[in-house]
mmCIF file of N, CA and C in Angstrom:
data_model
loop_
_atom_site.group_PDB
_atom_site.id
_atom_site.type_symbol
_atom_site.label_atom_id
_atom_site.label_comp_id
_atom_site.label_asym_id
_atom_site.label_seq_id
_atom_site.Cartn_x
_atom_site.Cartn_y
_atom_site.Cartn_z
ATOM 1 N N UNK G 34 152.522 -200.913 -40.823
ATOM 2 C CA UNK G 34 151.873 -201.801 -39.861
ATOM 3 C C UNK G 34 150.359 -201.666 -40.006
ATOM 4 N N UNK G 35 149.665 -202.792 -40.107
ATOM 5 C CA UNK G 35 148.220 -202.734 -40.286
ATOM 6 C C UNK G 35 147.507 -202.504 -38.955
ATOM 7 N N UNK G 36 146.328 -201.897 -39.058
ATOM 8 C CA UNK G 36 145.516 -201.650 -37.871
ATOM 9 C C UNK G 36 144.917 -202.948 -37.363
ATOM 10 N N UNK G 37 144.600 -202.970 -36.081
ATOM 11 C CA UNK G 37 143.872 -204.105 -35.545
ATOM 12 C C UNK G 37 142.408 -203.972 -35.967
ATOM 13 N N UNK G 38 141.689 -205.052 -35.890
ATOM 14 C CA UNK G 38 140.260 -205.002 -36.211
ATOM 15 C C UNK G 38 139.534 -204.075 -35.249
ATOM 16 N N UNK G 39 139.979 -204.049 -33.994
ATOM 17 C CA UNK G 39 139.382 -203.118 -33.012
ATOM 18 C C UNK G 39 139.539 -201.677 -33.489
ATOM 19 N N UNK G 40 140.729 -201.334 -33.945
ATOM 20 C CA UNK G 40 140.971 -199.973 -34.430
ATOM 21 C C UNK G 40 140.108 -199.659 -35.648
ATOM 22 N N UNK G 41 139.948 -200.631 -36.539
ATOM 23 C CA UNK G 41 139.116 -200.415 -37.719
ATOM 24 C C UNK G 41 137.651 -200.191 -37.335
ATOM 25 N N UNK G 42 137.143 -200.983 -36.412
ATOM 26 C CA UNK G 42 135.748 -200.844 -35.981
ATOM 27 C C UNK G 42 135.515 -199.481 -35.343
ATOM 28 N N UNK G 43 136.405 -199.076 -34.449
ATOM 29 C CA UNK G 43 136.265 -197.786 -33.771
ATOM 30 C C UNK G 43 136.406 -196.642 -34.773
ATOM 31 N N UNK G 44 137.359 -196.733 -35.668
ATOM 32 C CA UNK G 44 137.539 -195.691 -36.676
ATOM 33 C C UNK G 44 136.294 -195.568 -37.553
ATOM 34 N N UNK G 45 135.716 -196.690 -37.962
ATOM 35 C CA UNK G 45 134.488 -196.665 -38.748
ATOM 36 C C UNK G 45 133.397 -195.898 -38.008
ATOM 37 N N UNK G 46 133.174 -196.239 -36.741
ATOM 38 C CA UNK G 46 132.115 -195.578 -35.965
ATOM 39 C C UNK G 46 132.403 -194.093 -35.764
ATOM 40 N N UNK G 47 133.658 -193.737 -35.516
ATOM 41 C CA UNK G 47 134.014 -192.329 -35.330
ATOM 42 C C UNK G 47 133.796 -191.528 -36.611
ATOM 43 N N UNK G 48 134.156 -192.091 -37.740
ATOM 44 C CA UNK G 48 133.932 -191.409 -39.015
ATOM 45 C C UNK G 48 132.436 -191.210 -39.266
ATOM 46 N N UNK G 49 131.652 -192.243 -39.049
ATOM 47 C CA UNK G 49 130.201 -192.133 -39.247
ATOM 48 C C UNK G 49 129.614 -191.086 -38.315
ATOM 49 N N UNK G 50 129.994 -191.111 -37.039
ATOM 50 C CA UNK G 50 129.452 -190.158 -36.072
ATOM 51 C C UNK G 50 129.817 -188.724 -36.423
ATOM 52 N N UNK G 51 130.975 -188.536 -37.047
ATOM 53 C CA UNK G 51 131.408 -187.181 -37.405
ATOM 54 C C UNK G 51 130.851 -186.733 -38.757
ATOM 55 N N UNK G 52 130.026 -187.580 -39.380
ATOM 56 C CA UNK G 52 129.412 -187.215 -40.648
ATOM 57 C C UNK G 52 130.183 -187.643 -41.876
ATOM 58 N N UNK G 53 131.319 -188.298 -41.682
ATOM 59 C CA UNK G 53 132.147 -188.758 -42.802
ATOM 60 C C UNK G 53 131.739 -190.177 -43.205
ATOM 61 N N UNK G 54 130.460 -190.338 -43.518
ATOM 62 C CA UNK G 54 129.888 -191.657 -43.762
ATOM 63 C C UNK G 54 130.504 -192.323 -44.994
ATOM 64 N N UNK G 55 130.595 -191.608 -46.091
ATOM 65 C CA UNK G 55 131.149 -192.221 -47.319
ATOM 66 C C UNK G 55 132.623 -192.576 -47.148
ATOM 67 N N UNK G 56 133.346 -191.756 -46.420
ATOM 68 C CA UNK G 56 134.749 -192.073 -46.131
ATOM 69 C C UNK G 56 134.838 -193.360 -45.307
ATOM 70 N N UNK G 57 133.965 -193.485 -44.306
ATOM 71 C CA UNK G 57 133.935 -194.695 -43.477
ATOM 72 C C UNK G 57 133.651 -195.927 -44.328
ATOM 73 N N UNK G 58 132.691 -195.795 -45.221
ATOM 74 C CA UNK G 58 132.334 -196.918 -46.094
ATOM 75 C C UNK G 58 133.472 -197.254 -47.053
ATOM 76 N N UNK G 59 134.095 -196.257 -47.646
ATOM 77 C CA UNK G 59 135.161 -196.541 -48.609
ATOM 78 C C UNK G 59 136.371 -197.189 -47.934
ATOM 79 N N UNK G 60 136.634 -196.840 -46.696
ATOM 80 C CA UNK G 60 137.785 -197.416 -45.988
ATOM 81 C C UNK G 60 137.524 -198.816 -45.454
ATOM 82 N N UNK G 61 136.314 -199.043 -44.927
ATOM 83 C CA UNK G 61 136.112 -200.229 -44.097
ATOM 84 C C UNK G 61 135.044 -201.221 -44.550
ATOM 85 N N UNK G 62 134.114 -200.833 -45.409
ATOM 86 C CA UNK G 62 133.008 -201.726 -45.749
ATOM 87 C C UNK G 62 133.356 -202.596 -46.963
ATOM 88 N N UNK G 63 133.151 -203.884 -46.811
ATOM 89 C CA UNK G 63 133.397 -204.848 -47.874
ATOM 90 C C UNK G 63 132.304 -204.751 -48.940
ATOM 91 N N UNK G 64 132.622 -205.073 -50.188
ATOM 92 C CA UNK G 64 131.600 -205.066 -51.240
ATOM 93 C C UNK G 64 130.428 -206.016 -50.946
ATOM 94 N N UNK G 65 130.673 -207.078 -50.185
ATOM 95 C CA UNK G 65 129.587 -208.010 -49.866
ATOM 96 C C UNK G 65 129.028 -207.795 -48.455
ATOM 97 N N UNK G 66 129.115 -206.570 -47.975
ATOM 98 C CA UNK G 66 128.608 -206.188 -46.648
ATOM 99 C C UNK G 66 127.109 -206.443 -46.523
ATOM 100 N N UNK G 67 126.712 -206.868 -45.331
ATOM 101 C CA UNK G 67 125.291 -206.948 -44.974
ATOM 102 C C UNK G 67 125.145 -206.559 -43.513
ATOM 103 N N UNK G 68 123.940 -206.104 -43.159
ATOM 104 C CA UNK G 68 123.698 -205.689 -41.781
ATOM 105 C C UNK G 68 122.346 -206.211 -41.321
ATOM 106 N N UNK G 69 122.099 -206.050 -40.020
ATOM 107 C CA UNK G 69 120.899 -206.635 -39.410
ATOM 108 C C UNK G 69 120.051 -205.602 -38.685
ATOM 109 N N UNK G 70 120.205 -204.323 -39.020
ATOM 110 C CA UNK G 70 119.364 -203.284 -38.429
ATOM 111 C C UNK G 70 117.942 -203.498 -38.948
ATOM 112 N N UNK G 71 116.957 -203.700 -38.049
ATOM 113 C CA UNK G 71 115.612 -204.059 -38.499
ATOM 114 C C UNK G 71 114.840 -202.927 -39.176
ATOM 115 N N UNK G 72 115.370 -201.712 -39.155
ATOM 116 C CA UNK G 72 114.659 -200.573 -39.711
ATOM 117 C C UNK G 72 115.025 -200.270 -41.160
ATOM 118 N N UNK G 73 115.984 -201.008 -41.722
ATOM 119 C CA UNK G 73 116.459 -200.754 -43.080
ATOM 120 C C UNK G 73 116.684 -202.075 -43.805
ATOM 121 N N UNK G 74 116.663 -202.014 -45.135
ATOM 122 C CA UNK G 74 117.021 -203.195 -45.919
ATOM 123 C C UNK G 74 118.413 -203.657 -45.485
ATOM 124 N N UNK G 75 118.788 -204.867 -45.772
ATOM 125 C CA UNK G 75 120.044 -205.426 -45.281
ATOM 126 C C UNK G 75 121.281 -205.129 -46.093
ATOM 127 N N UNK G 76 121.172 -204.216 -47.076
ATOM 128 C CA UNK G 76 122.315 -203.919 -47.945
ATOM 129 C C UNK G 76 123.105 -202.704 -47.450
ATOM 130 N N UNK G 77 124.281 -202.523 -48.024
ATOM 131 C CA UNK G 77 125.169 -201.426 -47.621
ATOM 132 C C UNK G 77 124.573 -200.059 -47.942
ATOM 133 N N UNK G 78 124.015 -199.904 -49.138
ATOM 134 C CA UNK G 78 123.528 -198.583 -49.556
ATOM 135 C C UNK G 78 122.412 -198.049 -48.684
ATOM 136 N N UNK G 79 121.458 -198.891 -48.302
ATOM 137 C CA UNK G 79 120.334 -198.398 -47.497
ATOM 138 C C UNK G 79 120.820 -197.890 -46.140
ATOM 139 N N UNK G 80 121.746 -198.601 -45.527
ATOM 140 C CA UNK G 80 122.262 -198.162 -44.230
ATOM 141 C C UNK G 80 123.125 -196.919 -44.383
ATOM 142 N N UNK G 81 123.930 -196.871 -45.424
ATOM 143 C CA UNK G 81 124.780 -195.698 -45.655
ATOM 144 C C UNK G 81 123.923 -194.441 -45.836
ATOM 145 N N UNK G 82 122.866 -194.534 -46.629
ATOM 146 C CA UNK G 82 121.990 -193.376 -46.845
ATOM 147 C C UNK G 82 121.308 -192.949 -45.551
ATOM 148 N N UNK G 83 120.896 -193.909 -44.742
ATOM 149 C CA UNK G 83 120.284 -193.586 -43.445
ATOM 150 C C UNK G 83 121.301 -192.916 -42.520
ATOM 151 N N UNK G 84 122.535 -193.382 -42.542
ATOM 152 C CA UNK G 84 123.592 -192.776 -41.722
ATOM 153 C C UNK G 84 123.874 -191.353 -42.185
ATOM 154 N N UNK G 85 123.871 -191.127 -43.500
ATOM 155 C CA UNK G 85 124.092 -189.773 -44.020
ATOM 156 C C UNK G 85 122.945 -188.846 -43.632
ATOM 157 N N UNK G 86 121.732 -189.334 -43.716
ATOM 158 C CA UNK G 86 120.569 -188.530 -43.329
ATOM 159 C C UNK G 86 120.638 -188.179 -41.847
ATOM 160 N N UNK G 87 120.995 -189.151 -41.019
ATOM 161 C CA UNK G 87 121.122 -188.902 -39.591
ATOM 162 C C UNK G 87 122.213 -187.877 -39.312
ATOM 163 N N UNK G 88 123.328 -187.970 -40.014
ATOM 164 C CA UNK G 88 124.435 -187.021 -39.823
ATOM 165 C C UNK G 88 124.011 -185.606 -40.214
ATOM 166 N N UNK G 89 123.235 -185.484 -41.294
ATOM 167 C CA UNK G 89 122.763 -184.158 -41.725
ATOM 168 C C UNK G 89 121.795 -183.566 -40.703
ATOM 169 N N UNK G 90 120.962 -184.404 -40.118
ATOM 170 C CA UNK G 90 119.980 -183.934 -39.129
ATOM 171 C C UNK G 90 120.609 -183.676 -37.766
ATOM 172 N N UNK G 91 121.744 -184.306 -37.496
ATOM 173 C CA UNK G 91 122.386 -184.213 -36.174
ATOM 174 C C UNK G 91 123.876 -183.920 -36.327
ATOM 175 N N UNK G 92 124.216 -182.698 -36.771
ATOM 176 C CA UNK G 92 125.628 -182.392 -37.028
ATOM 177 C C UNK G 92 126.498 -182.356 -35.768
ATOM 178 N N UNK G 93 125.881 -182.301 -34.595
ATOM 179 C CA UNK G 93 126.646 -182.277 -33.344
ATOM 180 C C UNK G 93 126.604 -183.608 -32.611
ATOM 181 N N UNK G 94 126.351 -184.674 -33.343
ATOM 182 C CA UNK G 94 126.301 -186.014 -32.763
ATOM 183 C C UNK G 94 127.649 -186.332 -32.114
ATOM 184 N N UNK G 95 127.595 -187.085 -31.017
ATOM 185 C CA UNK G 95 128.839 -187.518 -30.386
ATOM 186 C C UNK G 95 128.806 -189.019 -30.129
ATOM 187 N N UNK G 96 129.979 -189.607 -30.157
ATOM 188 C CA UNK G 96 130.157 -191.025 -29.892
ATOM 189 C C UNK G 96 131.310 -191.148 -28.917
ATOM 190 N N UNK G 97 131.053 -191.765 -27.788
ATOM 191 C CA UNK G 97 132.108 -192.023 -26.804
ATOM 192 C C UNK G 97 132.204 -193.528 -26.605
ATOM 193 N N UNK G 98 133.309 -194.108 -27.035
ATOM 194 C CA UNK G 98 133.515 -195.543 -26.913
ATOM 195 C C UNK G 98 133.845 -195.868 -25.462
ATOM 196 N N UNK G 99 133.135 -196.857 -24.917
ATOM 197 C CA UNK G 99 133.337 -197.272 -23.528
ATOM 198 C C UNK G 99 134.123 -198.579 -23.412
ATOM 199 N N UNK G 100 133.845 -199.532 -24.310
ATOM 200 C CA UNK G 100 134.511 -200.832 -24.289
ATOM 201 C C UNK G 100 134.648 -201.351 -25.718
ATOM 202 N N UNK G 101 135.741 -202.075 -25.967
ATOM 203 C CA UNK G 101 135.934 -202.732 -27.254
ATOM 204 C C UNK G 101 136.497 -204.122 -26.977
ATOM 205 N N UNK G 102 135.864 -205.119 -27.574
ATOM 206 C CA UNK G 102 136.281 -206.509 -27.394
ATOM 207 C C UNK G 102 136.511 -207.116 -28.774
ATOM 208 N N UNK G 103 137.648 -207.758 -28.937
ATOM 209 C CA UNK G 103 137.952 -208.434 -30.200
ATOM 210 C C UNK G 103 138.132 -209.915 -29.939
ATOM 211 N N UNK G 104 137.482 -210.738 -30.747
ATOM 212 C CA UNK G 104 137.603 -212.185 -30.655
ATOM 213 C C UNK G 104 137.666 -212.740 -32.073
ATOM 214 N N UNK G 105 138.847 -213.139 -32.488
ATOM 215 C CA UNK G 105 139.096 -213.614 -33.843
ATOM 216 C C UNK G 105 138.626 -212.576 -34.859
ATOM 217 N N UNK G 106 137.599 -212.875 -35.669
ATOM 218 C CA UNK G 106 137.168 -211.932 -36.702
ATOM 219 C C UNK G 106 135.961 -211.087 -36.270
ATOM 220 N N UNK G 107 135.646 -211.094 -34.982
ATOM 221 C CA UNK G 107 134.505 -210.339 -34.455
ATOM 222 C C UNK G 107 135.003 -209.236 -33.513
ATOM 223 N N UNK G 108 134.353 -208.070 -33.603
ATOM 224 C CA UNK G 108 134.653 -206.956 -32.701
ATOM 225 C C UNK G 108 133.331 -206.428 -32.166
ATOM 226 N N UNK G 109 133.296 -206.187 -30.851
ATOM 227 C CA UNK G 109 132.126 -205.618 -30.202
ATOM 228 C C UNK G 109 132.536 -204.264 -29.628
ATOM 229 N N UNK G 110 131.756 -203.236 -29.952
ATOM 230 C CA UNK G 110 132.028 -201.885 -29.453
ATOM 231 C C UNK G 110 130.805 -201.423 -28.670
ATOM 232 N N UNK G 111 131.025 -201.059 -27.409
ATOM 233 C CA UNK G 111 129.967 -200.544 -26.540
ATOM 234 C C UNK G 111 130.202 -199.045 -26.400
ATOM 235 N N UNK G 112 129.213 -198.231 -26.785
ATOM 236 C CA UNK G 112 129.413 -196.786 -26.794
ATOM 237 C C UNK G 112 128.218 -196.015 -26.284
ATOM 238 N N UNK G 113 128.503 -194.748 -26.004
ATOM 239 C CA UNK G 113 127.487 -193.763 -25.614
ATOM 240 C C UNK G 113 127.333 -192.811 -26.794
ATOM 241 N N UNK G 114 126.151 -192.834 -27.403
ATOM 242 C CA UNK G 114 125.896 -191.977 -28.560
ATOM 243 C C UNK G 114 124.834 -190.953 -28.197
ATOM 244 N N UNK G 115 125.145 -189.689 -28.498
ATOM 245 C CA UNK G 115 124.193 -188.596 -28.310
ATOM 246 C C UNK G 115 123.943 -187.953 -29.663
ATOM 247 N N UNK G 116 122.679 -187.808 -30.040
ATOM 248 C CA UNK G 116 122.341 -187.140 -31.291
ATOM 249 C C UNK G 116 122.574 -185.631 -31.179
ATOM 250 N N UNK G 117 122.323 -185.084 -29.981
ATOM 251 C CA UNK G 117 122.531 -183.667 -29.699
ATOM 252 C C UNK G 117 123.256 -183.556 -28.360
ATOM 253 N N UNK G 118 124.040 -182.499 -28.149
ATOM 254 C CA UNK G 118 124.850 -182.405 -26.931
ATOM 255 C C UNK G 118 124.059 -182.502 -25.623
ATOM 256 N N UNK G 119 122.812 -182.017 -25.605
ATOM 257 C CA UNK G 119 122.054 -182.030 -24.351
ATOM 258 C C UNK G 119 121.190 -183.278 -24.175
ATOM 259 N N UNK G 120 121.254 -184.232 -25.120
ATOM 260 C CA UNK G 120 120.526 -185.495 -24.988
ATOM 261 C C UNK G 120 121.172 -186.365 -23.916
ATOM 262 N N UNK G 121 120.364 -187.218 -23.291
ATOM 263 C CA UNK G 121 120.923 -188.243 -22.414
ATOM 264 C C UNK G 121 121.641 -189.307 -23.237
ATOM 265 N N UNK G 122 121.121 -189.550 -24.418
ATOM 266 C CA UNK G 122 121.776 -190.457 -25.334
ATOM 267 C C UNK G 122 121.300 -191.886 -25.236
ATOM 268 N N UNK G 123 122.046 -192.738 -25.912
ATOM 269 C CA UNK G 123 121.717 -194.149 -26.038
ATOM 270 C C UNK G 123 122.984 -194.958 -25.784
ATOM 271 N N UNK G 124 122.840 -196.054 -25.051
ATOM 272 C CA UNK G 124 123.921 -197.027 -24.918
ATOM 273 C C UNK G 124 123.785 -197.973 -26.104
ATOM 274 N N UNK G 125 124.824 -198.086 -26.921
ATOM 275 C CA UNK G 125 124.743 -198.862 -28.159
ATOM 276 C C UNK G 125 125.846 -199.919 -28.196
ATOM 277 N N UNK G 126 125.465 -201.096 -28.654
ATOM 278 C CA UNK G 126 126.413 -202.172 -28.898
ATOM 279 C C UNK G 126 126.427 -202.427 -30.402
ATOM 280 N N UNK G 127 127.597 -202.295 -31.010
ATOM 281 C CA UNK G 127 127.801 -202.650 -32.413
ATOM 282 C C UNK G 127 128.641 -203.920 -32.434
ATOM 283 N N UNK G 128 128.194 -204.891 -33.208
ATOM 284 C CA UNK G 128 128.937 -206.135 -33.376
ATOM 285 C C UNK G 128 129.354 -206.211 -34.841
ATOM 286 N N UNK G 129 130.645 -206.287 -35.067
ATOM 287 C CA UNK G 129 131.209 -206.323 -36.411
ATOM 288 C C UNK G 129 131.799 -207.703 -36.683
ATOM 289 N N UNK G 130 131.577 -208.191 -37.893
ATOM 290 C CA UNK G 130 132.295 -209.370 -38.366
ATOM 291 C C UNK G 130 133.162 -208.915 -39.530
ATOM 292 N N UNK G 131 134.439 -209.250 -39.447
ATOM 293 C CA UNK G 131 135.417 -208.840 -40.450
ATOM 294 C C UNK G 131 135.843 -210.023 -41.308
ATOM 295 N N UNK G 132 136.192 -209.722 -42.531
ATOM 296 C CA UNK G 132 136.933 -210.649 -43.387
ATOM 297 C C UNK G 132 138.166 -209.868 -43.808
ATOM 298 N N UNK G 133 139.328 -210.394 -43.484
ATOM 299 C CA UNK G 133 140.572 -209.640 -43.620
ATOM 300 C C UNK G 133 140.408 -208.361 -42.799
ATOM 301 N N UNK G 134 140.529 -207.202 -43.378
ATOM 302 C CA UNK G 134 140.385 -205.967 -42.594
ATOM 303 C C UNK G 134 139.093 -205.223 -42.915
ATOM 304 N N UNK G 135 138.185 -205.844 -43.660
ATOM 305 C CA UNK G 135 136.945 -205.188 -44.069
ATOM 306 C C UNK G 135 135.750 -205.714 -43.278
ATOM 307 N N UNK G 136 134.799 -204.824 -43.051
ATOM 308 C CA UNK G 136 133.578 -205.197 -42.337
ATOM 309 C C UNK G 136 132.645 -205.880 -43.332
ATOM 310 N N UNK G 137 132.264 -207.114 -43.019
ATOM 311 C CA UNK G 137 131.361 -207.851 -43.896
ATOM 312 C C UNK G 137 129.968 -208.000 -43.289
ATOM 313 N N UNK G 138 129.852 -207.787 -41.972
ATOM 314 C CA UNK G 138 128.546 -207.936 -41.335
ATOM 315 C C UNK G 138 128.492 -207.060 -40.089
ATOM 316 N N UNK G 139 127.303 -206.511 -39.826
ATOM 317 C CA UNK G 139 127.123 -205.589 -38.696
ATOM 318 C C UNK G 139 125.774 -205.810 -38.039
ATOM 319 N N UNK G 140 125.805 -205.868 -36.719
ATOM 320 C CA UNK G 140 124.599 -205.881 -35.898
ATOM 321 C C UNK G 140 124.692 -204.678 -34.974
ATOM 322 N N UNK G 141 123.549 -204.084 -34.620
ATOM 323 C CA UNK G 141 123.562 -203.000 -33.636
ATOM 324 C C UNK G 141 122.295 -203.043 -32.805
ATOM 325 N N UNK G 142 122.470 -202.808 -31.508
ATOM 326 C CA UNK G 142 121.345 -202.730 -30.578
ATOM 327 C C UNK G 142 121.568 -201.518 -29.688
ATOM 328 N N UNK G 143 120.477 -200.840 -29.351
ATOM 329 C CA UNK G 143 120.585 -199.642 -28.528
ATOM 330 C C UNK G 143 119.567 -199.614 -27.412
ATOM 331 N N UNK G 144 119.937 -198.943 -26.344
ATOM 332 C CA UNK G 144 119.066 -198.781 -25.191
ATOM 333 C C UNK G 144 119.085 -197.311 -24.780
ATOM 334 N N UNK G 145 117.932 -196.616 -24.900
ATOM 335 C CA UNK G 145 117.899 -195.219 -24.456
ATOM 336 C C UNK G 145 118.272 -195.126 -22.977
ATOM 337 N N UNK G 146 119.035 -194.106 -22.644
ATOM 338 C CA UNK G 146 119.428 -193.908 -21.259
ATOM 339 C C UNK G 146 118.299 -193.168 -20.551
ATOM 340 N N UNK G 147 117.714 -193.780 -19.515
ATOM 341 C CA UNK G 147 116.599 -193.137 -18.827
ATOM 342 C C UNK G 147 117.068 -191.981 -17.955
ATOM 343 N N UNK G 148 116.182 -191.008 -17.787
ATOM 344 C CA UNK G 148 116.506 -189.865 -16.940
ATOM 345 C C UNK G 148 116.667 -190.298 -15.490
ATOM 346 N N UNK G 149 115.787 -191.178 -15.040
ATOM 347 C CA UNK G 149 115.841 -191.668 -13.665
ATOM 348 C C UNK G 149 115.920 -193.188 -13.699
ATOM 349 N N UNK G 150 116.943 -193.725 -13.077
ATOM 350 C CA UNK G 150 117.118 -195.175 -13.039
ATOM 351 C C UNK G 150 117.425 -195.595 -11.603
ATOM 352 N N UNK G 151 116.850 -196.694 -11.158
ATOM 353 C CA UNK G 151 117.162 -197.171 -9.817
ATOM 354 C C UNK G 151 118.554 -197.822 -9.716
ATOM 355 N N UNK G 152 119.222 -198.037 -10.844
ATOM 356 C CA UNK G 152 120.512 -198.695 -10.840
ATOM 357 C C UNK G 152 121.607 -197.712 -10.453
ATOM 358 N N UNK G 153 122.195 -197.946 -9.293
ATOM 359 C CA UNK G 153 123.243 -197.048 -8.782
ATOM 360 C C UNK G 153 124.572 -197.203 -9.514
ATOM 361 N N UNK G 154 124.723 -198.235 -10.363
ATOM 362 C CA UNK G 154 125.956 -198.428 -11.111
ATOM 363 C C UNK G 154 125.988 -197.638 -12.413
ATOM 364 N N UNK G 155 124.844 -197.171 -12.871
ATOM 365 C CA UNK G 155 124.774 -196.437 -14.131
ATOM 366 C C UNK G 155 124.818 -197.372 -15.323
ATOM 367 N N UNK G 156 124.571 -196.829 -16.480
ATOM 368 C CA UNK G 156 124.529 -197.619 -17.714
ATOM 369 C C UNK G 156 125.927 -198.085 -18.115
ATOM 370 N N UNK G 157 126.929 -197.275 -17.826
ATOM 371 C CA UNK G 157 128.279 -197.594 -18.263
ATOM 372 C C UNK G 157 129.149 -198.030 -17.102
#
């Protein structure tokens, strides 16, 4: 039985967060992958190398998935990512576009979690 696109997106993020970046890429990234992170070139290799560097610098990184939405070939994952256990972390939205079961396009946006916020509902 094949995985759902939601499962593939979450598995990709969990592998990357745990430092298994090349495994994540070999399982889920399409050869014609492109991304829209404004800090790196739009190709697969530049993002993969940045993810590996981040994993080496932050071996205790954590990712907690809060919401996952699938709509046809698109998956949106809303998560809480901490680079270090004592960080407040960042609320991150990853938007994946799939072709078949492979990720062909990725967008990501993040919002640092403030120490003091007037919002009584919290970030999540």
